[in-house]
Amino acid sequence: MTLQSTAEVRASERVGAFQHVTLAAPGVVETFRPGNFVSIGLDDGVHLARRSFWVHRVRSSSSFGATIDIVVRPGGAGSTWLAGLPVGASVDLIGPLGRPFAQPKEPVPCLLVGEGYAAASLFPLAERLVERGCPVSLLLAADTADEVIDGLDVRRSAEAVTVVTGDGSMGAQGSVAQALPGALQRSGASVVYAAGPSSTLHAVAGVSELHGAWSQVALEVNQPCGTGLCHGCIVPAVGEDAIAHRVRACAEGPVFRGDRIQWGLL
Ligand SMILES: Cc1cc2nc3c(=O)[nH]c(=O)nc-3n(C[C@H](O)[C@H](O)[C@H](O)COP(=O)(O)OP(=O)(O)OC[C@H]3O[C@@H](n4cnc5c(N)ncnc54)[C@H](O)[C@@H]3O)c2cc1C
Ligand code: FES
């Protein structure tokens, strides 16, 4: 069930290029599934459009109570405002939202590909897949080392972790498109889950199909409301009926089958 609530900032810590923000959100924790996101209203009196954030971690009980962690990349007005909130501040939060990642019925090898902050969405998924007995490999990518997302627990539970950065400051120098064929071959994955910029997701969808693997991509397009009301997040996608539709990324997505997106029209 989706809830609108006032969520208190319980902790906020800078890690590399990101601000990790812990929010008290009991309603989200109870019904969250990996791939869901939350939508936050900017209480700055200027910006009406909400901002969406992946959930990096959920904790049903901690010293802060039931919380979620989000990973904010400060850049524009909304992310900079959120990253700067002090502990004790409150935000208007709606969640969990969106269609989550579909998980395999059998314990098959899975490859999780995440670029930049968007990799946050894959960490709860990795935990669930490992619990279900799926061998999980990770391919993490970013422009620079300080944009490679943190998550030691998940890294430890993965069979293999490959890191690539654009400038070579962590792992191998390169991109997801360059590293993916090797990672797919080594992992023997039959399902690939990906999160990152749409150019990366497009590449993942294409390479996965070539290797006979299913892909699921967590797509980011601007989401002014995040709740399905405004139709401001339209994506061209082919449905189960093999017909092209214009669907709402926030409601019919944000997770889609990679081979269903009409990438050329995005
Ligand atoms: C599903 C999803 C998950 C995301 N997860 C994360 C995450 O985990 N971490 C993270 O850092 N970011 C995440 N983002 C991106 C995030 O929602 C913001 O877009 C990003 O932080 C930049 O927002 P900003 O306010 O800083 O920048 P701004 O430039 O102020 O705005 C961001 C975008 O919103 C649009 N926008 C601004 N005002 C309006 C308006 N009035 N009407 C319509 N559109 C408007 C702009 O075109 C701009 O592209 C996610 C996005 C999506 C869709
Ligand atoms: S963001 Fe408003 S309908 Fe999707």
PDB file of N, CA and C in Angstrom, residues 67-106:
ATOM      1  N   THR A  67      13.266   2.494   9.135  1.00  0.00           N
ATOM      2  CA  THR A  67      13.813   3.562   8.290  1.00  0.00           C
ATOM      3  C   THR A  67      14.109   3.067   6.877  1.00  0.00           C
ATOM      4  N   ILE A  68      14.199   4.042   5.964  1.00  0.00           N
ATOM      5  CA  ILE A  68      14.750   3.785   4.632  1.00  0.00           C
ATOM      6  C   ILE A  68      15.954   4.704   4.432  1.00  0.00           C
ATOM      7  N   ASP A  69      16.900   4.228   3.620  1.00  0.00           N
ATOM      8  CA  ASP A  69      18.022   5.082   3.224  1.00  0.00           C
ATOM      9  C   ASP A  69      17.848   5.438   1.749  1.00  0.00           C
ATOM     10  N   ILE A  70      18.063   6.694   1.425  1.00  0.00           N
ATOM     11  CA  ILE A  70      18.142   7.084   0.021  1.00  0.00           C
ATOM     12  C   ILE A  70      19.517   7.700  -0.231  1.00  0.00           C
ATOM     13  N   VAL A  71      19.946   7.648  -1.485  1.00  0.00           N
ATOM     14  CA  VAL A  71      21.267   8.148  -1.851  1.00  0.00           C
ATOM     15  C   VAL A  71      21.062   9.331  -2.795  1.00  0.00           C
ATOM     16  N   VAL A  72      21.418  10.500  -2.330  1.00  0.00           N
ATOM     17  CA  VAL A  72      21.134  11.723  -3.094  1.00  0.00           C
ATOM     18  C   VAL A  72      22.407  12.231  -3.745  1.00  0.00           C
ATOM     19  N   ARG A  73      22.304  12.498  -5.045  1.00  0.00           N
ATOM     20  CA  ARG A  73      23.422  13.119  -5.771  1.00  0.00           C
ATOM     21  C   ARG A  73      23.107  14.597  -5.867  1.00  0.00           C
ATOM     22  N   PRO A  74      23.701  15.445  -5.012  1.00  0.00           N
ATOM     23  CA  PRO A  74      23.345  16.870  -5.062  1.00  0.00           C
ATOM     24  C   PRO A  74      23.729  17.470  -6.410  1.00  0.00           C
ATOM     25  N   GLY A  75      22.772  18.173  -7.010  1.00  0.00           N
ATOM     26  CA  GLY A  75      23.036  18.768  -8.325  1.00  0.00           C
ATOM     27  C   GLY A  75      22.166  19.993  -8.510  1.00  0.00           C
ATOM     28  N   GLY A  76      20.872  19.770  -8.778  1.00  0.00           N
ATOM     29  CA  GLY A  76      19.936  20.876  -8.973  1.00  0.00           C
ATOM     30  C   GLY A  76      19.276  21.289  -7.677  1.00  0.00           C
ATOM     31  N   ALA A  77      18.163  22.029  -7.833  1.00  0.00           N
ATOM     32  CA  ALA A  77      17.506  22.627  -6.666  1.00  0.00           C
ATOM     33  C   ALA A  77      17.022  21.581  -5.661  1.00  0.00           C
ATOM     34  N   GLY A  78      16.332  20.555  -6.140  1.00  0.00           N
ATOM     35  CA  GLY A  78      15.698  19.596  -5.240  1.00  0.00           C
ATOM     36  C   GLY A  78      16.708  18.732  -4.495  1.00  0.00           C
ATOM     37  N   SER A  79      17.639  18.191  -5.223  1.00  0.00           N
ATOM     38  CA  SER A  79      18.613  17.287  -4.597  1.00  0.00           C
ATOM     39  C   SER A  79      19.523  18.056  -3.635  1.00  0.00           C
ATOM     40  N   THR A  80      19.858  19.295  -3.972  1.00  0.00           N
ATOM     41  CA  THR A  80      20.717  20.090  -3.094  1.00  0.00           C
ATOM     42  C   THR A  80      19.979  20.435  -1.799  1.00  0.00           C
ATOM     43  N   TRP A  81      18.679  20.758  -1.945  1.00  0.00           N
ATOM     44  CA  TRP A  81      17.848  21.060  -0.756  1.00  0.00           C
ATOM     45  C   TRP A  81      17.765  19.837   0.157  1.00  0.00           C
ATOM     46  N   LEU A  82      17.501  18.677  -0.440  1.00  0.00           N
ATOM     47  CA  LEU A  82      17.332  17.451   0.350  1.00  0.00           C
ATOM     48  C   LEU A  82      18.640  17.055   1.029  1.00  0.00           C
ATOM     49  N   ALA A  83      19.723  17.148   0.281  1.00  0.00           N
ATOM     50  CA  ALA A  83      21.030  16.754   0.833  1.00  0.00           C
ATOM     51  C   ALA A  83      21.437  17.672   1.985  1.00  0.00           C
ATOM     52  N   GLY A  84      20.910  18.883   2.006  1.00  0.00           N
ATOM     53  CA  GLY A  84      21.310  19.845   3.036  1.00  0.00           C
ATOM     54  C   GLY A  84      20.414  19.850   4.264  1.00  0.00           C
ATOM     55  N   LEU A  85      19.369  19.019   4.271  1.00  0.00           N
ATOM     56  CA  LEU A  85      18.451  19.031   5.421  1.00  0.00           C
ATOM     57  C   LEU A  85      19.146  18.512   6.674  1.00  0.00           C
ATOM     58  N   PRO A  86      18.933  19.151   7.802  1.00  0.00           N
ATOM     59  CA  PRO A  86      19.562  18.671   9.041  1.00  0.00           C
ATOM     60  C   PRO A  86      18.770  17.516   9.647  1.00  0.00           C
ATOM     61  N   VAL A  87      19.421  16.758  10.519  1.00  0.00           N
ATOM     62  CA  VAL A  87      18.735  15.710  11.274  1.00  0.00           C
ATOM     63  C   VAL A  87      17.608  16.363  12.070  1.00  0.00           C
ATOM     64  N   GLY A  88      16.413  15.732  12.028  1.00  0.00           N
ATOM     65  CA  GLY A  88      15.258  16.282  12.727  1.00  0.00           C
ATOM     66  C   GLY A  88      14.297  17.010  11.797  1.00  0.00           C
ATOM     67  N   ALA A  89      14.769  17.383  10.590  1.00  0.00           N
ATOM     68  CA  ALA A  89      13.876  18.036   9.622  1.00  0.00           C
ATOM     69  C   ALA A  89      12.871  17.005   9.095  1.00  0.00           C
ATOM     70  N   SER A  90      11.770  17.484   8.523  1.00  0.00           N
ATOM     71  CA  SER A  90      10.744  16.582   7.995  1.00  0.00           C
ATOM     72  C   SER A  90      10.550  16.806   6.512  1.00  0.00           C
ATOM     73  N   VAL A  91      10.217  15.719   5.791  1.00  0.00           N
ATOM     74  CA  VAL A  91       9.895  15.845   4.367  1.00  0.00           C
ATOM     75  C   VAL A  91       8.551  15.188   4.103  1.00  0.00           C
ATOM     76  N   ASP A  92       7.894  15.696   3.054  1.00  0.00           N
ATOM     77  CA  ASP A  92       6.631  15.114   2.594  1.00  0.00           C
ATOM     78  C   ASP A  92       6.995  13.964   1.650  1.00  0.00           C
ATOM     79  N   LEU A  93       6.672  12.741   2.063  1.00  0.00           N
ATOM     80  CA  LEU A  93       7.136  11.556   1.328  1.00  0.00           C
ATOM     81  C   LEU A  93       5.951  10.683   0.918  1.00  0.00           C
ATOM     82  N   ILE A  94       5.942  10.237  -0.333  1.00  0.00           N
ATOM     83  CA  ILE A  94       4.940   9.258  -0.780  1.00  0.00           C
ATOM     84  C   ILE A  94       5.676   8.000  -1.226  1.00  0.00           C
ATOM     85  N   GLY A  95       5.212   6.859  -0.780  1.00  0.00           N
ATOM     86  CA  GLY A  95       5.850   5.623  -1.204  1.00  0.00           C
ATOM     87  C   GLY A  95       5.339   4.434  -0.411  1.00  0.00           C
ATOM     88  N   PRO A  96       5.731   3.221  -0.750  1.00  0.00           N
ATOM     89  CA  PRO A  96       6.551   2.922  -1.914  1.00  0.00           C
ATOM     90  C   PRO A  96       5.741   3.022  -3.207  1.00  0.00           C
ATOM     91  N   LEU A  97       6.424   3.425  -4.296  1.00  0.00           N
ATOM     92  CA  LEU A  97       5.769   3.673  -5.568  1.00  0.00           C
ATOM     93  C   LEU A  97       6.383   2.823  -6.673  1.00  0.00           C
ATOM     94  N   GLY A  98       5.584   2.571  -7.695  1.00  0.00           N
ATOM     95  CA  GLY A  98       6.090   1.952  -8.928  1.00  0.00           C
ATOM     96  C   GLY A  98       6.090   0.444  -8.912  1.00  0.00           C
ATOM     97  N   ARG A  99       6.280  -0.082 -10.120  1.00  0.00           N
ATOM     98  CA  ARG A  99       6.323  -1.536 -10.314  1.00  0.00           C
ATOM     99  C   ARG A  99       7.719  -2.041  -9.978  1.00  0.00           C
ATOM    100  N   PRO A 100       7.840  -3.013  -9.100  1.00  0.00           N
ATOM    101  CA  PRO A 100       9.169  -3.468  -8.686  1.00  0.00           C
ATOM    102  C   PRO A 100       9.800  -4.425  -9.688  1.00  0.00           C
ATOM    103  N   PHE A 101      11.041  -4.830  -9.410  1.00  0.00           N
ATOM    104  CA  PHE A 101      11.707  -5.848 -10.219  1.00  0.00           C
ATOM    105  C   PHE A 101      10.971  -7.176 -10.046  1.00  0.00           C
ATOM    106  N   ALA A 102      10.752  -7.888 -11.157  1.00  0.00           N
ATOM    107  CA  ALA A 102      10.214  -9.253 -11.063  1.00  0.00           C
ATOM    108  C   ALA A 102      11.371 -10.181 -10.731  1.00  0.00           C
ATOM    109  N   GLN A 103      11.152 -11.050  -9.768  1.00  0.00           N
ATOM    110  CA  GLN A 103      12.237 -11.951  -9.353  1.00  0.00           C
ATOM    111  C   GLN A 103      12.009 -13.354  -9.900  1.00  0.00           C
ATOM    112  N   PRO A 104      13.092 -14.056 -10.264  1.00  0.00           N
ATOM    113  CA  PRO A 104      12.922 -15.379 -10.880  1.00  0.00           C
ATOM    114  C   PRO A 104      12.340 -16.389  -9.891  1.00  0.00           C
ATOM    115  N   LYS A 105      11.543 -17.331 -10.434  1.00  0.00           N
ATOM    116  CA  LYS A 105      10.947 -18.363  -9.563  1.00  0.00           C
ATOM    117  C   LYS A 105      11.998 -19.382  -9.145  1.00  0.00           C
ATOM    118  N   GLU A 106      12.958 -19.636 -10.050  1.00  0.00           N
ATOM    119  CA  GLU A 106      14.025 -20.603  -9.766  1.00  0.00           C
ATOM    120  C   GLU A 106      15.291 -19.852  -9.340  1.00  0.00           C
TER     121      GLU A 106
END
